[in-house]
PDB file of N, CA and C in Angstrom:
ATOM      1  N   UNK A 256      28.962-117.074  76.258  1.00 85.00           N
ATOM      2  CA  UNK A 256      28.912-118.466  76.604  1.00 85.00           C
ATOM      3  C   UNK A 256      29.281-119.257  75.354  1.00 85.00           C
ATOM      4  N   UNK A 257      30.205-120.508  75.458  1.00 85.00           N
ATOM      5  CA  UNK A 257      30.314-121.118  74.742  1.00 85.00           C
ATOM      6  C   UNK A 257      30.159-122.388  74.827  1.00 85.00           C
ATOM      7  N   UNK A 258      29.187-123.628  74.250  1.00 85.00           N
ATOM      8  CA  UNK A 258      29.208-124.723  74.459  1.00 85.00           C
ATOM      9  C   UNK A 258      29.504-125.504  73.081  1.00 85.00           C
ATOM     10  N   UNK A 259      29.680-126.482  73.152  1.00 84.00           N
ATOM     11  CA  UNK A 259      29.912-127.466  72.222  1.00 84.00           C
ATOM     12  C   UNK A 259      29.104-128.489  72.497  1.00 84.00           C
ATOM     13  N   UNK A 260      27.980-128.817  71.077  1.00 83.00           N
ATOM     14  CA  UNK A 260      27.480-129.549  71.389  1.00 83.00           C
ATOM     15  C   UNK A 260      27.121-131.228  70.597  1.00 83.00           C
ATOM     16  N   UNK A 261      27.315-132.005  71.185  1.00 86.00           N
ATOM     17  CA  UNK A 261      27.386-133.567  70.451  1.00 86.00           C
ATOM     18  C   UNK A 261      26.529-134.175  70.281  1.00 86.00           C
ATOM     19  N   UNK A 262      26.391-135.214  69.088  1.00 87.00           N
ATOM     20  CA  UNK A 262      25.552-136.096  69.026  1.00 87.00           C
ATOM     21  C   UNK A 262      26.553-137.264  68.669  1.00 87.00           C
ATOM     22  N   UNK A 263      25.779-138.599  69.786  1.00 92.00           N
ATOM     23  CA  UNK A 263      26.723-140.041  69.766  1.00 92.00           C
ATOM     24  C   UNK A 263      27.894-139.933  70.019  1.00 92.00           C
ATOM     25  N   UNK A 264      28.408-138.625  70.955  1.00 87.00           N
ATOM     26  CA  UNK A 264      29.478-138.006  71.151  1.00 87.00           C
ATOM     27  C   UNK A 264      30.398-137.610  70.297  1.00 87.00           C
ATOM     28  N   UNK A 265      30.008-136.787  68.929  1.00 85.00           N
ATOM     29  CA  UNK A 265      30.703-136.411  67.877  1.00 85.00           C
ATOM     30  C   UNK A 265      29.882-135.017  68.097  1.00 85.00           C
ATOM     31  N   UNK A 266      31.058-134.119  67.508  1.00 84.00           N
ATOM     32  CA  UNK A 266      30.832-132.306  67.834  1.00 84.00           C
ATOM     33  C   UNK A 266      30.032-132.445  66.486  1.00 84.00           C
ATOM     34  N   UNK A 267      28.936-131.210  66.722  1.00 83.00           N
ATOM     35  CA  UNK A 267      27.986-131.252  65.712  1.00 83.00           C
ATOM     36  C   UNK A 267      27.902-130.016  65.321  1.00 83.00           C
ATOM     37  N   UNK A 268      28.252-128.893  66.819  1.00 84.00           N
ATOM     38  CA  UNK A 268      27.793-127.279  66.750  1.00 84.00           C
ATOM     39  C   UNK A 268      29.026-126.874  67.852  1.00 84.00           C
ATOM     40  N   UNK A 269      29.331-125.745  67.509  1.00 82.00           N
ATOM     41  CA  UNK A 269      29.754-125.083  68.324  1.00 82.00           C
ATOM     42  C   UNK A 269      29.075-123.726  68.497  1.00 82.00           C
ATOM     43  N   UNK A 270      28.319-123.648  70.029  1.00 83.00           N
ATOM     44  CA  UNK A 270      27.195-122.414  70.004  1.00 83.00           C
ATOM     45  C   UNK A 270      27.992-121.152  70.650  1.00 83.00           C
ATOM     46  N   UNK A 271      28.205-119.892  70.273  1.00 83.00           N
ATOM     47  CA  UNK A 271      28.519-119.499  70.820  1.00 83.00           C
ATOM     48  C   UNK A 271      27.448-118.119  71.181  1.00 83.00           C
ATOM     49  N   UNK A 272      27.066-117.482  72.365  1.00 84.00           N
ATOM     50  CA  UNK A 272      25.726-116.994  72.804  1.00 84.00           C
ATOM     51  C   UNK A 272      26.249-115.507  74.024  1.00 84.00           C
ATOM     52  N   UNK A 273      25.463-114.582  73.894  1.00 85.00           N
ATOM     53  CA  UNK A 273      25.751-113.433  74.467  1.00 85.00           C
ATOM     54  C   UNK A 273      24.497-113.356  75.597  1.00 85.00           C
ATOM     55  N   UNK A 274      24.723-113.361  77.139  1.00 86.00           N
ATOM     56  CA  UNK A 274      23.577-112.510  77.430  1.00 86.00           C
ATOM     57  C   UNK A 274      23.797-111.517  78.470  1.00 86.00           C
ATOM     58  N   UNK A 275      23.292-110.730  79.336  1.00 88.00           N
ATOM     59  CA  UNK A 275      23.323-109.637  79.922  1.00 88.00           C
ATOM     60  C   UNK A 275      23.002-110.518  81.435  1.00 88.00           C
ATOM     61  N   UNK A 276      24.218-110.607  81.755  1.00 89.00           N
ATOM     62  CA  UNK A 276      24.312-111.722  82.870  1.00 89.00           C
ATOM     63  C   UNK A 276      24.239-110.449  84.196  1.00 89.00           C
ATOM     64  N   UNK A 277      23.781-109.095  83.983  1.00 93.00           N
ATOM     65  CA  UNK A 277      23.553-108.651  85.120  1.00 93.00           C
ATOM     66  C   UNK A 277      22.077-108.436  85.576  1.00 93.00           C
ATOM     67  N   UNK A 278      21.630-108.938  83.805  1.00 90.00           N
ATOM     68  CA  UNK A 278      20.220-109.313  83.814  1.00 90.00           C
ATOM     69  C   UNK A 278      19.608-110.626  84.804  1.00 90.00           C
ATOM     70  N   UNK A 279      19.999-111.826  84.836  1.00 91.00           N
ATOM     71  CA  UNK A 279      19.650-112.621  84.997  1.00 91.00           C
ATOM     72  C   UNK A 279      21.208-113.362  85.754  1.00 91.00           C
ATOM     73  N   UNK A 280      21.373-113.151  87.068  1.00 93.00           N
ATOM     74  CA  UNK A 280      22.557-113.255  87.909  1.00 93.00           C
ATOM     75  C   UNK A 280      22.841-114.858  87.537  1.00 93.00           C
ATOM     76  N   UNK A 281      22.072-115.386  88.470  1.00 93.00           N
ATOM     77  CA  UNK A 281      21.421-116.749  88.553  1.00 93.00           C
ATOM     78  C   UNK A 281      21.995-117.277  87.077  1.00 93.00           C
ATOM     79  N   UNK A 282      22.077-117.069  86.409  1.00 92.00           N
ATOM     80  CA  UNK A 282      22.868-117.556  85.043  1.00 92.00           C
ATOM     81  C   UNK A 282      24.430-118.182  84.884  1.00 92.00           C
ATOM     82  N   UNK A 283      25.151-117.706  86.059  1.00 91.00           N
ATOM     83  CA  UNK A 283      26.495-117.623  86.115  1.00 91.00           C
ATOM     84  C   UNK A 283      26.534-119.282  86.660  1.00 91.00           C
ATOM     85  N   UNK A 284      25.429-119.607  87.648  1.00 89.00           N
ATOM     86  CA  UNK A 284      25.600-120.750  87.882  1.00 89.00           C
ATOM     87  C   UNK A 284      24.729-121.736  87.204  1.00 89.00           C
ATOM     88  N   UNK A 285      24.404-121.720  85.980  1.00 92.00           N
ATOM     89  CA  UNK A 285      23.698-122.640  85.145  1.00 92.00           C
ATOM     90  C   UNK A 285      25.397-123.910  84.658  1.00 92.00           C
ATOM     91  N   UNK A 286      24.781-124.822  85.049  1.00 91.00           N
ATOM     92  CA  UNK A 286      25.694-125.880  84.908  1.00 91.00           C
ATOM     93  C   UNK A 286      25.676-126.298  83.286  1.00 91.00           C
ATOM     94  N   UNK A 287      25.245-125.617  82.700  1.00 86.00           N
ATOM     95  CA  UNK A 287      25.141-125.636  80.555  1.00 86.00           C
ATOM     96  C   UNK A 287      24.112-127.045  80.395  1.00 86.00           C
ATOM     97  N   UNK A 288      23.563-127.590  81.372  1.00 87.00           N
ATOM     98  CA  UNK A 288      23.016-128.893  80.455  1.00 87.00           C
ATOM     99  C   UNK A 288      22.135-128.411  80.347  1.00 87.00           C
ATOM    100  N   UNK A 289      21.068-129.471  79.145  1.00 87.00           N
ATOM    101  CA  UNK A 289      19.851-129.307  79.057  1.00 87.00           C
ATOM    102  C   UNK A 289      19.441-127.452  78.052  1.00 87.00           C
ATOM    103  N   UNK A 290      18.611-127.022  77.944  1.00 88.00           N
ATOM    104  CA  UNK A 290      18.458-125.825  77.170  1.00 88.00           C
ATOM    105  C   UNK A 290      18.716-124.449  78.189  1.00 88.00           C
ATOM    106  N   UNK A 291      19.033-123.709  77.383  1.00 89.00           N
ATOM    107  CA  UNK A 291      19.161-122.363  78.308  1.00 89.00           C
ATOM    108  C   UNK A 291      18.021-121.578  78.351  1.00 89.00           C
ATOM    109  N   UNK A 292      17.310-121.518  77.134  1.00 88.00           N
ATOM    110  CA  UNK A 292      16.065-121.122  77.274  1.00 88.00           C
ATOM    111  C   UNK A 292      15.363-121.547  78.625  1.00 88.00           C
ATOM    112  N   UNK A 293      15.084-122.831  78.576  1.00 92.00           N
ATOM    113  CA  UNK A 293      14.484-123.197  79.415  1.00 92.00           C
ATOM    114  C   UNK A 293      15.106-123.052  81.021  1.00 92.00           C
ATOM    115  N   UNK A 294      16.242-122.582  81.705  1.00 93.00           N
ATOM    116  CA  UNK A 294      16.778-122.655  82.244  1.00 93.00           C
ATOM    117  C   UNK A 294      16.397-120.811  82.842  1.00 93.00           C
ATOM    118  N   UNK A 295      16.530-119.983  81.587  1.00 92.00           N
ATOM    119  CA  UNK A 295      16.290-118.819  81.715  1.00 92.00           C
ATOM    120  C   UNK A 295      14.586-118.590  82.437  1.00 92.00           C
ATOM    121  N   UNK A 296      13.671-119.335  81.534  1.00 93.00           N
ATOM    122  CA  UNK A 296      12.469-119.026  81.869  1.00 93.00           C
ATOM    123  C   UNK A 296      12.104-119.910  83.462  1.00 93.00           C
ATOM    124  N   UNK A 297      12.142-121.421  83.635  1.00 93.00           N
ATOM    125  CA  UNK A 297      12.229-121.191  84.904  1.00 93.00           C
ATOM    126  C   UNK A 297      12.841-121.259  86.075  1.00 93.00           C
ATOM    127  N   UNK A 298      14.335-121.243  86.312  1.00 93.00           N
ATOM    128  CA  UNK A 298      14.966-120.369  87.270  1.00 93.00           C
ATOM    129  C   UNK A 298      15.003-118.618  87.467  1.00 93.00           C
ATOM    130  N   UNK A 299      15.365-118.521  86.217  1.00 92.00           N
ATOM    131  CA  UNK A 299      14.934-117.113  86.319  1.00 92.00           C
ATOM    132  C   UNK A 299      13.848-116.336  86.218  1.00 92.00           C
ATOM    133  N   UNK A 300      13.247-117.063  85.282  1.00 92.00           N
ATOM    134  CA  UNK A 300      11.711-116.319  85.686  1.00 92.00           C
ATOM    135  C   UNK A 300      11.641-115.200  84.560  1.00 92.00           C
ATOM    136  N   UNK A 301      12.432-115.587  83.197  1.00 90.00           N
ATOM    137  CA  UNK A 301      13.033-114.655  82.577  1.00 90.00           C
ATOM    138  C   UNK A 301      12.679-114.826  80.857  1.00 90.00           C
ATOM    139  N   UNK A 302      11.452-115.059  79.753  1.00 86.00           N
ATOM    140  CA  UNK A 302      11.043-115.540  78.729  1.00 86.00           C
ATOM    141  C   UNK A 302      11.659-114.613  77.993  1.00 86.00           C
ATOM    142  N   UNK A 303      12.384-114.956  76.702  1.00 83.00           N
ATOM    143  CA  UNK A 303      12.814-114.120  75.724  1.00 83.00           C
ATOM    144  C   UNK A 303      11.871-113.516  74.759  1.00 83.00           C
ATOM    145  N   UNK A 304      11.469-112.739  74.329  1.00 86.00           N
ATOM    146  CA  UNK A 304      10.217-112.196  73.414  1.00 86.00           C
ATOM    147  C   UNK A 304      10.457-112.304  72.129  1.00 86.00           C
ATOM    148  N   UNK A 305      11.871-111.880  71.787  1.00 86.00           N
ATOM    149  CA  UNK A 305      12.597-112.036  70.303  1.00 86.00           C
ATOM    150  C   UNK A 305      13.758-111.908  70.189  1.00 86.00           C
ATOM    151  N   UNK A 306      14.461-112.513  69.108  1.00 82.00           N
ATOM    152  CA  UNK A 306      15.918-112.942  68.858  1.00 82.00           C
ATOM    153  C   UNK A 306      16.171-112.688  67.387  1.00 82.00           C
ATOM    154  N   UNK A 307      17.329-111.964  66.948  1.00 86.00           N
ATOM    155  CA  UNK A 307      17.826-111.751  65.667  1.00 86.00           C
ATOM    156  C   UNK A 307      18.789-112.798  65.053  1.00 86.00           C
ATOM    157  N   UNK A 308      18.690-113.722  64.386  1.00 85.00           N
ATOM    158  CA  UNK A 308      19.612-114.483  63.752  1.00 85.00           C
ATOM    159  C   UNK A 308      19.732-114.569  62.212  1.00 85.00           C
ATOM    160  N   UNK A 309      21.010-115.169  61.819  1.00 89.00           N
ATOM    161  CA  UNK A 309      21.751-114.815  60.772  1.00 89.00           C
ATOM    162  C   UNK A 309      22.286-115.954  60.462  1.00 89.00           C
ATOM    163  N   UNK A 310      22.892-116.474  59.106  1.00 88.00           N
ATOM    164  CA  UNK A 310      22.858-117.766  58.772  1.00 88.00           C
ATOM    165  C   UNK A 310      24.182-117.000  57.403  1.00 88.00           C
ATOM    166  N   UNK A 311      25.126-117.301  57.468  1.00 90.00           N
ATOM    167  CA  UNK A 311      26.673-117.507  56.678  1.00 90.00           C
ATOM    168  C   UNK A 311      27.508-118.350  56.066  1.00 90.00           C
ATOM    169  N   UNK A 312      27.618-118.501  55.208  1.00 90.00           N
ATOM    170  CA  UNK A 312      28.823-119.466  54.232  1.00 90.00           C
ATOM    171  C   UNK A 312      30.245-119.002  54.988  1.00 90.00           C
ATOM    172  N   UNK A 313      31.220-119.814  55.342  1.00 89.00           N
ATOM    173  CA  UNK A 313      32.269-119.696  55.845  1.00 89.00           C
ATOM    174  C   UNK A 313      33.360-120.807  55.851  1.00 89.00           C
ATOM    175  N   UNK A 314      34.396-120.831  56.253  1.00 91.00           N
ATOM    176  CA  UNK A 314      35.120-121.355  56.360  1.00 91.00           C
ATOM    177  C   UNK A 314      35.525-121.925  57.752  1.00 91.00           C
ATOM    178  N   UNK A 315      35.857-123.141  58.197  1.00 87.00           N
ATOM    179  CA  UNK A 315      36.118-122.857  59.565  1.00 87.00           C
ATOM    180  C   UNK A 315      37.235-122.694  60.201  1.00 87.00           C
ATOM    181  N   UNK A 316      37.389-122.192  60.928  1.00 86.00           N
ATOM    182  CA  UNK A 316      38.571-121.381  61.911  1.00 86.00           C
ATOM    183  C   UNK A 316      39.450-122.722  62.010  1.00 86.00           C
ATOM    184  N   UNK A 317      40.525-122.431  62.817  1.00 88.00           N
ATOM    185  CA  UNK A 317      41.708-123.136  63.418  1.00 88.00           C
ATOM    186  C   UNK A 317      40.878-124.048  64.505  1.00 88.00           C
ATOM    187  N   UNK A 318      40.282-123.486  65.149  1.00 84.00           N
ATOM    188  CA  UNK A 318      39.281-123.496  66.443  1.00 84.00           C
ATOM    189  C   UNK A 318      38.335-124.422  66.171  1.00 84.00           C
ATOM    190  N   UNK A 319      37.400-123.952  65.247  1.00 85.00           N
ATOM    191  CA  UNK A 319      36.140-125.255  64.362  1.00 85.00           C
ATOM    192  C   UNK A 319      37.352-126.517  63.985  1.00 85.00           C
ATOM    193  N   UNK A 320      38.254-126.163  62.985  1.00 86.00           N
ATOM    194  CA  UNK A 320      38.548-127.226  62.400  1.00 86.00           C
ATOM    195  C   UNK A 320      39.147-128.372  63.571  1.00 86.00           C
ATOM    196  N   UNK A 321      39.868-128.075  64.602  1.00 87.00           N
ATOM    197  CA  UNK A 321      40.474-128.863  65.578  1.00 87.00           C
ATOM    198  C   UNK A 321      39.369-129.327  66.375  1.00 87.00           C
ATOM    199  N   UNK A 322      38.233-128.623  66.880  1.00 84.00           N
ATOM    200  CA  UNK A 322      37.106-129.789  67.401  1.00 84.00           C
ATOM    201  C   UNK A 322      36.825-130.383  66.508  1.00 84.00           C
ATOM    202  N   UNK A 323      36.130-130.217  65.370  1.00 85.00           N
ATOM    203  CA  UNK A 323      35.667-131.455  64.703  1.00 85.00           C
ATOM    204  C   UNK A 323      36.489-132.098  63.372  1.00 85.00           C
ATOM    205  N   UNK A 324      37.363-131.818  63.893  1.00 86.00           N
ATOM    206  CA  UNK A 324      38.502-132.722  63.316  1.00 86.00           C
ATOM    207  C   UNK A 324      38.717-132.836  61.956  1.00 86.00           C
ATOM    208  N   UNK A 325      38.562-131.878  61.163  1.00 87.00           N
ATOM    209  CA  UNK A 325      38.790-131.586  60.284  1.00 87.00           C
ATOM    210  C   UNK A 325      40.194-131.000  59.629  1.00 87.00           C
ATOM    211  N   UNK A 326      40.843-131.713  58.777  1.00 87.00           N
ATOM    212  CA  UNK A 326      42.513-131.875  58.468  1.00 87.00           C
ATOM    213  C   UNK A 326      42.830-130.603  57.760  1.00 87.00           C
ATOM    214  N   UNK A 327      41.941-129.907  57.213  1.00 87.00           N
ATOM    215  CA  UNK A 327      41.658-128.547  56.627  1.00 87.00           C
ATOM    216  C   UNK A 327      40.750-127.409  56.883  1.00 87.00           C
ATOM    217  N   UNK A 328      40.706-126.511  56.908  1.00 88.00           N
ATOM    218  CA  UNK A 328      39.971-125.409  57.151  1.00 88.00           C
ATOM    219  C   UNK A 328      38.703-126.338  55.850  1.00 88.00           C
ATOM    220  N   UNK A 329      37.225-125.969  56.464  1.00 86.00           N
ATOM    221  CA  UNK A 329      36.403-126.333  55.505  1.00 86.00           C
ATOM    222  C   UNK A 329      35.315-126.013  55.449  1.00 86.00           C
ATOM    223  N   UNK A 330      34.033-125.930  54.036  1.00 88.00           N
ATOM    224  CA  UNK A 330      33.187-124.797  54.304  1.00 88.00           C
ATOM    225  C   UNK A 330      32.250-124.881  55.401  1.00 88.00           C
ATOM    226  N   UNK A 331      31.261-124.081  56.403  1.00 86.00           N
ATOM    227  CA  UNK A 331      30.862-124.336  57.298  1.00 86.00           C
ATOM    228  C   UNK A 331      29.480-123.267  57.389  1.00 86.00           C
ATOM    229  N   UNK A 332      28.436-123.487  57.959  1.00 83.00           N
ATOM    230  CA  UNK A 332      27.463-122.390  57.977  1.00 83.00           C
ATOM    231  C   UNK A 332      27.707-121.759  59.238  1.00 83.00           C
ATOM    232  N   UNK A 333      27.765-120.452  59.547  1.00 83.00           N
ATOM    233  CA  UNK A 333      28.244-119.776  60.774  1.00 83.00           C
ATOM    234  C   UNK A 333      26.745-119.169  61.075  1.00 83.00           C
ATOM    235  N   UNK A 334      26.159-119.423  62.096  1.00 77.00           N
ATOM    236  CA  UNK A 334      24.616-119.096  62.256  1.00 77.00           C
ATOM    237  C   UNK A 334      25.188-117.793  63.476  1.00 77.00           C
ATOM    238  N   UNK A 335      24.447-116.747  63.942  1.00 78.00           N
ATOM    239  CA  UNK A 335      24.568-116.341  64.952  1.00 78.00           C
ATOM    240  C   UNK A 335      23.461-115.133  64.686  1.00 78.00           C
TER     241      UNK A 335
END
């Protein structure tokens, strides 16, 4: 899943998120607003217990730099 997400309608994050969508069907039709967590636990009925994340110095892609509009590749924290 990939969303992009704004504040005052300026890109702030670009999230990009893995889940086991044969886990939790009902996922395919989550319309992205609002949290997924919360979306997971009650439509699906489905609480996450624990999550591994990671936090990176980077550069941003072709991809980063053209949403948020950046005229150069530039440094960026890549969380995932």
């Amino acid at each position: 899943m990939v969303r992009l997400h704004l504040a005052d309608g300026v890109p702030i994050n670009r999230e990009v998120a893995w889940y086991e969508v044969s886990a939790v069907p009902a996922l395919q039709n989550w319309d992205a607003t609002g949290s997924v967590y919360q979306f997971l636990q009650e439509v699906c009925k489905v609480s996450l217990g624990w999550a591994e994340q990671s936090i990176e110095a980077m550069l941003s892609s072709d991809v980063e730099s053209k949403l948020f509009g950046f005229k150069a590749s530039s440094p960026c924290l890549f969380l995932k």
